[in-house]
Every structure is written in C-alpha cells, then in structure tokens.
Coordinates of C-alpha atoms in Angstrom, one line a residue:
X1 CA 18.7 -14.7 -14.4
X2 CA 17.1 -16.4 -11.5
X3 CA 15.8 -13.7 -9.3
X4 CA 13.7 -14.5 -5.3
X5 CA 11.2 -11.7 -4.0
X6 CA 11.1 -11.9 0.0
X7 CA 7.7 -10.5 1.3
X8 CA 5.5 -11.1 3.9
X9 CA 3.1 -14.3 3.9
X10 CA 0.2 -13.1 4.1
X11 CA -1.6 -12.8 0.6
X12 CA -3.5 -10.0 1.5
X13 CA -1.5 -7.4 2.3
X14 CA 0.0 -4.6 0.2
X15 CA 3.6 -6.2 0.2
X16 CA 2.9 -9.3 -1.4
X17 CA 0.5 -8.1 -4.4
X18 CA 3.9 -5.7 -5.1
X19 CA 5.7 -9.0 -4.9
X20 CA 3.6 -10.6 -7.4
X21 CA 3.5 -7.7 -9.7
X22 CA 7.5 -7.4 -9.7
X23 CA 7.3 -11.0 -10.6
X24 CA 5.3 -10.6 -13.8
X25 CA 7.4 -7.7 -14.3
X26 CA 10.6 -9.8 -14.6
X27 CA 8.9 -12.8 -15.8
X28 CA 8.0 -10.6 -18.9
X29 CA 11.6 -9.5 -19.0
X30 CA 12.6 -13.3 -19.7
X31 CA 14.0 -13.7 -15.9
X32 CA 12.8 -16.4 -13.9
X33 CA 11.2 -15.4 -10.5
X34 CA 10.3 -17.1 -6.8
X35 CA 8.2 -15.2 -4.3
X36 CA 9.9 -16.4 -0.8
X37 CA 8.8 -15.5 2.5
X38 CA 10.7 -13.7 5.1
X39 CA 9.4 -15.2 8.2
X40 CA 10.5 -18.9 6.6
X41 CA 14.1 -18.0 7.2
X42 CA 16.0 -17.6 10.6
X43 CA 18.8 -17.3 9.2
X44 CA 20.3 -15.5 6.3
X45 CA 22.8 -19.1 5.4
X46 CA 19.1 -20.6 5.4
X47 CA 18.5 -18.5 2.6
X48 CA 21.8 -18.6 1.2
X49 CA 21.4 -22.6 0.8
X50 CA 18.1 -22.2 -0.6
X51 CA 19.2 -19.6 -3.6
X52 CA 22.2 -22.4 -4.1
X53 CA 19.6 -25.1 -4.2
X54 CA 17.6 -22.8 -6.7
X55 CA 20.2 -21.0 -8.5
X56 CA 19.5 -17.8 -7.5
X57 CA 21.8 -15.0 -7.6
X58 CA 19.8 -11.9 -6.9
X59 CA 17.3 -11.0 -4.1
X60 CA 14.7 -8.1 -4.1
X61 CA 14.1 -8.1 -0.5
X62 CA 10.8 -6.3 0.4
X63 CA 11.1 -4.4 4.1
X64 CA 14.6 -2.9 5.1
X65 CA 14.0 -4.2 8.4
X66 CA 11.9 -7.9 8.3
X67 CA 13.9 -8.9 4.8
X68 CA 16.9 -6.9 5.7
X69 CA 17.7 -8.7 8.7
X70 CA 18.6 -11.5 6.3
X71 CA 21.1 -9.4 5.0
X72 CA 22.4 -7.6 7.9
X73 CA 24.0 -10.3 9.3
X74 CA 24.8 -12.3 5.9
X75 CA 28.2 -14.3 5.9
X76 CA 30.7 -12.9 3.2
X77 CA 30.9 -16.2 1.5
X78 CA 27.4 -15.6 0.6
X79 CA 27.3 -14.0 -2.4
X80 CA 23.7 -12.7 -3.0
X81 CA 23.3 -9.5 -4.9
X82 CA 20.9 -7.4 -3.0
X83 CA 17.6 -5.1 -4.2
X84 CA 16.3 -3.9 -1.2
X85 CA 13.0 -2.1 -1.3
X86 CA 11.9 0.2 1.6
X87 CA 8.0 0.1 2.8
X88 CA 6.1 2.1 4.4
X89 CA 6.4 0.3 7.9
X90 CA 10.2 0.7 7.4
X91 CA 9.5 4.6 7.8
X92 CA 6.7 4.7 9.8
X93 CA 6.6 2.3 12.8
X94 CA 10.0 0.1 12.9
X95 CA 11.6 2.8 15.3
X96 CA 13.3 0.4 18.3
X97 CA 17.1 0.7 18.6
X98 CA 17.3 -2.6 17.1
X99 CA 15.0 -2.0 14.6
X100 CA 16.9 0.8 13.6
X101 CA 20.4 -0.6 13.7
X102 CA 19.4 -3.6 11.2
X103 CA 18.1 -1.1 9.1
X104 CA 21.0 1.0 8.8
X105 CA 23.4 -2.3 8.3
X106 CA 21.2 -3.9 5.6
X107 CA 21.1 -0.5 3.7
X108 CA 24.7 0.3 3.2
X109 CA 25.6 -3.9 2.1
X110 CA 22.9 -3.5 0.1
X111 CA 23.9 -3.2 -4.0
X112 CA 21.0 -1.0 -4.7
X113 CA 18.0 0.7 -2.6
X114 CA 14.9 1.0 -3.7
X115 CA 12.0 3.5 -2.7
X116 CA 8.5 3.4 -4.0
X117 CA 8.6 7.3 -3.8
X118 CA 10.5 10.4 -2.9
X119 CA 8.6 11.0 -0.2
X120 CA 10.2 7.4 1.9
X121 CA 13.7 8.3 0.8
X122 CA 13.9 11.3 2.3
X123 CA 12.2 10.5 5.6
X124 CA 14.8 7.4 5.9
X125 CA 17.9 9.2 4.7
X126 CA 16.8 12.3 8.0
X127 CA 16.3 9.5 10.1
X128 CA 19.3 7.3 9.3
X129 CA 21.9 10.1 8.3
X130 CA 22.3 8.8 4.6
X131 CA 22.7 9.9 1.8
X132 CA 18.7 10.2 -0.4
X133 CA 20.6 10.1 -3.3
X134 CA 21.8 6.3 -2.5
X135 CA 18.2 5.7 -3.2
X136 CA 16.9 4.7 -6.5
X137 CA 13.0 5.7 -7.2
X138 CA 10.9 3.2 -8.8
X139 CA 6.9 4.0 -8.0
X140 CA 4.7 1.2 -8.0
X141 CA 2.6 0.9 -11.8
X142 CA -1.4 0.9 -10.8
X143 CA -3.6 -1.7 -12.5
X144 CA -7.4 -1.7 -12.1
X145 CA -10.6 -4.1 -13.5
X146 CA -12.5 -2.6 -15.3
X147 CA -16.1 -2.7 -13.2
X148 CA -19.1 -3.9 -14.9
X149 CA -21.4 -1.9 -16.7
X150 CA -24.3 -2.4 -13.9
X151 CA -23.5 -0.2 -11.0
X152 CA -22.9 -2.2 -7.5
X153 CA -26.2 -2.8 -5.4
X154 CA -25.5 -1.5 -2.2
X155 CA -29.1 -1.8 -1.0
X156 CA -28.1 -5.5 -0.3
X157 CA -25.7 -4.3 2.4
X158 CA -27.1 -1.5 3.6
X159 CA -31.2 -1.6 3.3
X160 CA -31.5 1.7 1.7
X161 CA -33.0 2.1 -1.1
X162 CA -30.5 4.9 -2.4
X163 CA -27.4 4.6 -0.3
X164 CA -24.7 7.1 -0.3
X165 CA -21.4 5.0 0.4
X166 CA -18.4 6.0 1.5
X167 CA -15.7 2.7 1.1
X168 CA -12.5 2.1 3.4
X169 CA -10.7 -0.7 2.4
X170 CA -7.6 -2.1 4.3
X171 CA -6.9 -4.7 5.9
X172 CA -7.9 -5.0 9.4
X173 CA -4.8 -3.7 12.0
X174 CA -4.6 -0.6 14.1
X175 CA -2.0 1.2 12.2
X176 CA -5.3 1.3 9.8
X177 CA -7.5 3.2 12.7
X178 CA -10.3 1.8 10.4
X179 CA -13.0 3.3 12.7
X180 CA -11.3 7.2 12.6
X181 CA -14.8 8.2 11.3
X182 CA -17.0 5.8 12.4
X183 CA -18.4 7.9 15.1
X184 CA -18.8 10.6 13.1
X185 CA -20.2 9.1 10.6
X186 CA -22.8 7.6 12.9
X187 CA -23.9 11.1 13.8
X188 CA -24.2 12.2 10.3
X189 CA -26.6 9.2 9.8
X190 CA -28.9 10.8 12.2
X191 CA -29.1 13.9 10.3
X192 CA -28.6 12.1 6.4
X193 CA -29.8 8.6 6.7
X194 CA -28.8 7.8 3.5
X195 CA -25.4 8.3 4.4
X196 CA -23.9 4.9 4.9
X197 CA -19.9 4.0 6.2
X198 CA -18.2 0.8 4.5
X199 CA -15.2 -1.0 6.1
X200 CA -13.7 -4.0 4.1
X201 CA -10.4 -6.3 4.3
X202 CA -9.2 -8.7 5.6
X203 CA -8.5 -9.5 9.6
X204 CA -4.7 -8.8 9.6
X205 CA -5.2 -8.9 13.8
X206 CA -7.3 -10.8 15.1
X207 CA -7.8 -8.7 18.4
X208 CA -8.1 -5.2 16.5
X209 CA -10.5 -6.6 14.1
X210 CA -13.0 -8.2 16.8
X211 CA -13.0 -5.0 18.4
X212 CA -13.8 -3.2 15.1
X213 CA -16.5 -5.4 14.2
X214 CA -18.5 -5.1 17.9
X215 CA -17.7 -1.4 17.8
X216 CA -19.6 -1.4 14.4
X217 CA -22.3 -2.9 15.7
X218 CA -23.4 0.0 17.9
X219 CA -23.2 2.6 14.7
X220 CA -26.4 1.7 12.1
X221 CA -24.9 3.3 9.4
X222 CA -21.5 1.9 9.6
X223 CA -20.7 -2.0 8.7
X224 CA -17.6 -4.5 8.5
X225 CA -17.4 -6.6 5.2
X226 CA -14.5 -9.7 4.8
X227 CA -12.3 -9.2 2.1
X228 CA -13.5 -9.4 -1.2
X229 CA -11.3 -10.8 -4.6
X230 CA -9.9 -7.6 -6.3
X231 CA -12.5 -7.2 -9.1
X232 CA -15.2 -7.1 -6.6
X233 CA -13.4 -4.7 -4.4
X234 CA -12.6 -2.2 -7.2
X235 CA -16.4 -2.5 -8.2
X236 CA -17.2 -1.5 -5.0
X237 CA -15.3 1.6 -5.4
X238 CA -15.9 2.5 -8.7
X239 CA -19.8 2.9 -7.2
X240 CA -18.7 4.4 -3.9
X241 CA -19.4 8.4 -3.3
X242 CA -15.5 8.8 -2.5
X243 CA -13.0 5.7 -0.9
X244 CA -11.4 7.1 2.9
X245 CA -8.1 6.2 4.1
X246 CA -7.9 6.7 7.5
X247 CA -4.4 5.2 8.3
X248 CA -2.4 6.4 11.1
X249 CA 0.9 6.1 9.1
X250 CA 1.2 4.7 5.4
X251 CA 3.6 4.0 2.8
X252 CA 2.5 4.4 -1.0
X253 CA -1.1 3.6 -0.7
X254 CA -1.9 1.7 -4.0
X255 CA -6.0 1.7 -2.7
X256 CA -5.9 5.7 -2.8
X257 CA -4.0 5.2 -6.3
X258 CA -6.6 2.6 -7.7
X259 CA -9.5 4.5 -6.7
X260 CA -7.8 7.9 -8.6
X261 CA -7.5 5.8 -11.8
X262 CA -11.1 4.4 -11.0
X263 CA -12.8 8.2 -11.0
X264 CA -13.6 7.9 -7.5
X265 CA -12.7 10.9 -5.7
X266 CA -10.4 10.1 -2.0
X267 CA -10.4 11.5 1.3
X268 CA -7.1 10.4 3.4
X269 CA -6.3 11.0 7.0
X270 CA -3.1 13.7 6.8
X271 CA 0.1 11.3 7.2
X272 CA 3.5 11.7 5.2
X273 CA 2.1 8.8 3.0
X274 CA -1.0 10.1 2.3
X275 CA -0.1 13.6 1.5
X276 CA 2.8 12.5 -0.6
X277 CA -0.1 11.1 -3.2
X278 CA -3.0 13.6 -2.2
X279 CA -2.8 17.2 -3.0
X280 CA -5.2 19.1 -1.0
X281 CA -7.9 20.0 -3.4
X282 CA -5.9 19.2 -6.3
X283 CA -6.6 15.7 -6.6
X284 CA -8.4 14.8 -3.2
X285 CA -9.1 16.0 -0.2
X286 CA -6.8 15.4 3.6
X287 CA -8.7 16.2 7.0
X288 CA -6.7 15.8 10.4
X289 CA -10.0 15.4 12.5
X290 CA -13.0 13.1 12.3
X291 CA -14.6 15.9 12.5
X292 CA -13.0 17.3 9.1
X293 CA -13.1 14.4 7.9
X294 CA -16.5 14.4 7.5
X295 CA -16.9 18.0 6.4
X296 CA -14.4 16.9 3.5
X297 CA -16.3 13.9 2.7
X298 CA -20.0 16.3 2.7
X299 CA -17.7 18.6 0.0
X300 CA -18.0 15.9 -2.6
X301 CA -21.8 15.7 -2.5
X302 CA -22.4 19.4 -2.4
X303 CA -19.6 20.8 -4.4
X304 CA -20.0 18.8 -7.7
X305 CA -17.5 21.4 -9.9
X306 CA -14.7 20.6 -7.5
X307 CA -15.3 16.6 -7.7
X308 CA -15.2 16.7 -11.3
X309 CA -11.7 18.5 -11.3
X310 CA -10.3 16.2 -8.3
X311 CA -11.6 13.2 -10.0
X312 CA -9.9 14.4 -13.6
X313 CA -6.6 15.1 -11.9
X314 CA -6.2 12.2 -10.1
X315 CA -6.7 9.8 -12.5
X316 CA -4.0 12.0 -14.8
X317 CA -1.3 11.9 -12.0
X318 CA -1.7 7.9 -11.7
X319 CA -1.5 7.3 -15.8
X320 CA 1.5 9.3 -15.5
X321 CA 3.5 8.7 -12.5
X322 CA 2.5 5.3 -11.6
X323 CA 3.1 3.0 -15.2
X324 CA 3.2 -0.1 -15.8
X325 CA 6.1 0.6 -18.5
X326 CA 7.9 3.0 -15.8
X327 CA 8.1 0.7 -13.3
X328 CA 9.4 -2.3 -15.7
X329 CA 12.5 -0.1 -16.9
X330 CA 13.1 0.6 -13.1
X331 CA 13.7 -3.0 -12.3
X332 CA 15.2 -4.0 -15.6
X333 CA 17.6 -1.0 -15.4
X334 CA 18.5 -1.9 -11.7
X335 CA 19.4 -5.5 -12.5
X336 CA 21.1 -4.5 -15.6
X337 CA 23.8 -2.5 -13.4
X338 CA 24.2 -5.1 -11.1
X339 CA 25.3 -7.7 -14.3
X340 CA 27.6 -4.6 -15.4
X341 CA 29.3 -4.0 -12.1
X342 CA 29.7 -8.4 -11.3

C-alpha cells in the first residue's frame, strides 16, 4: 500500500520526527511511505491530484486542524482514506471558532482517529461533544542513543569547574515559556554558583527566540545553545542533574519520555500534557510556580533516595507504555481495518 504522512515542514519540531518514525514503522511493514507537507497544499484537490500522481490511497494526516483542513472541505470524488492524528496544539491552543469548526468536520469524515494518549481524547471529545471512544490510542514508541561512555563537559559551556546542569530542550516559541525559571534560577546562582540553567533548540520564532537569548544575557548562570543533532542532545541529558519542561500547554512530550528512559530524573511545569506523563513523585516531579519549580529541582540534589526511585520508575513506565512494538501493531492494525471495511 502506498501510504502519505502530512506534517509540518519544519524538521525540527516534534510532529515531523513522529512523521519519520511512522514512516519506518510502515516501511518495516512492507508499505511504501511519503512524508508531505501541509502547508504545500491549498487545497485538498491539490492533494488529491498528488496521491493520484503517486498512487496513494491512504493519508495519516498529523494535526486535526492544519492537516484536517485538507479533509474538511475534501470533494466526494476524492477518495482518500483518512488516519487523522490529534497533537497537542489541536487540544491546547487551536480554540478560534473556525479553528474549531474544521476540527469537528475533519473528525467525523475521518475513517479512523488517532490520539497519542488518553489524556488528548478526552480533552477533545469535552471540548467537541464526541464520543472518546471514536478515538483509537496509539502512544508514541521512545527511542534514545546510547550516550558515550565519557560524561559531557559542561565546563566548556559554563566555566565551572563542576557544574550542576539543569537542561530545557525545546524548540524556541512562547507556548515553550523557555525562560519560566530563568529568573529564579539566576537567584539561586547567587546563593549555589555551581548551579547552572541550559536552554537548547532550535529558533521556531524568530521574535520569541531574540528575546530569549538577550533576556539570557542578563542571568550568568543561565545560557541559550542552537539546536544540537539528537545524539548530542540526548548526551547532554543523560549528564544533566534533571531535564525541565516548562511548557505552557503540551501534547505527549517525547523530551520528558526520552530523558525517563535516559535515567535522568524531570521536572515539568503542571499542564494536562505534562501531568498525563509525570506522576508527582512517582516518576518526576510538577511545580506550578518558578518558585516551586526550583524547590523541586533542589529535591533532586538533596534527596538522593527519592531520585533513585523517580529515576527507576520512569524509565519502567516508558519501556512499557511507549514501545516500539506497541506502536507498530497500532498502525498496522488501523490500516488493516481500513482494507477490511474498502
């Protein structure tokens, strides 16, 4: 079967490394794959002419609202068979009335809905009076690198001798609220200056990050790297003190779920995203304030019995809820009923 992914462009955001991963997914399960762009369509018989072209008679459209727009006004004589996955934007931020109408059109023509977790079904099914049960669960599988044997010099970065590093990654935007802590952790540094702050991603927009990066400037403890290539990144975190996600909304934050499978303990802002994958002293720690945020993140260097048993459960929840295996038999079961019900 020849299967399209729609996603965003940009390769560094969350979206399109799930789009690649689906891809290898399928490829594996002898289907043959293209990873399309949303924004290169403006309308959905654009589309439709390119899965002629291609052969393709299934999309897995990524975003209910930016992919399902394609959908929502799709001309019967199209006959795509639609996977349409919810993100975390979808729950989270696309709340205009048109937003929400496209939504709610694209979800019931769609043949099957997807949600990364239980968690995004139900907030959308509240929100758009459906059904959660129309929603099929398939949680993302978690993959890390294994970091070298030499632990990451952080000294480079930071000009301590003996650093104590606590590592946000994301990608620069202001649904990331990247500098939550910095402040606080500036005032820490006065008291602990080993203590040291660690942004790094890439500039998703360009405003945001600018003002993120002269902001930084002011704090000496706290400092804006560019994106990195994955293995670096999960270096990084595998020599971190704890990795901080201090998102203002998120979806399924596969960060938070590398860093659990890494053995590096996580500290993330309370959202529905974030507590849906963080149990409060059962496999991290959530803080509402910067000011509890901090407090949180001073636990893990004092309190070395409860970092062992956050860092052991964590990594037990990913291995078993977020599988490579698991999330193959989702797809190939979902495409499977489509050819059944054709």
């Amino acid at each position: 079967m020849k299967i399209a992914v729609l996603t965003a462009s940009n390769n560094a955001t969350g979206n399109r490394t799930f789009a690649c991963r689906v891809q290898e997914l399928l490829h594996d399960q002898g289907h043959h794959c293209y990873i399309w762009c949303h924004e290169d369509f403006t309308t959905s018989d654009e589309l439709c002419q390119l899965c002629h072209q291609h052969a393709v008679t299934t999309i897995i459209g990524i975003h209910a609202y930016r992919s399902g727009r394609l959908l929502a006004d799709q001309a019967t004589s199209c006959r795509l068979r639609w996977i349409l996955v919810l993100s975390g934007t979808d729950v989270s931020r696309f709340n205009s009335p048109i937003e929400t109408k496209t939504m709610l059109l694209a979800l019931k023509r769609a043949d099957v809905r997807v949600a990364l977790h239980d968690y995004m079904a139900k907030a959308m099914a509240l929100r758009l009076d459906l059904d959660p049960n129309i929603f099929t669960i398939i949680r993302p599988s978690i993959r890390t690198h294994n970091p070298p044997q030499t632990t990451y010099d952080w000294s480079v970065i930071t000009k301590h001798p003996n650093p104590t590093v606590f590592l946000l990654p994301a990608g620069l935007r202001p649904v990331k609220d990247v500098l939550h802590l910095g402040g606080a952790m500036a005032r820490l540094h006065h008291e602990q200056p080993n203590v040291f702050f660690i942004v790094v991603g890439p500039v998703l927009d360009k405003a945001y990050a600018a003002d993120v990066q002269s902001t930084a400037l002011e704090w000496p403890n706290v400092c804006v790297l560019d994106a990195v290539p994955q293995a670096e990144l999960h270096h990084m975190m595998a020599a971190a003190t704890a990795v901080v996600n201090s998102s203002v909304s998120e979806g399924v934050c596969g960060v938070l779920l590398e860093s659990m499978l890494l053995g590096v303990p996580v500290v993330g802002r309370r959202n529905a995203g974030n507590s849906a994958l963080i149990q409060h002293e059962v496999n991290g720690l959530l803080y509402d304030t910067p000011t509890e945020g901090i407090a949180q993140c001073l636990r893990l260097l004092t309190d070395l019995a409860l970092r062992k048993k956050l860092i052991q459960q964590a990594a037990n929840d990913v291995r078993m809820q977020y599988s490579r295996s698991s999330e193959a038999d989702g797809y190939t079961s979902v495409i499977k009923s489509l050819d059944e019900s054709s």
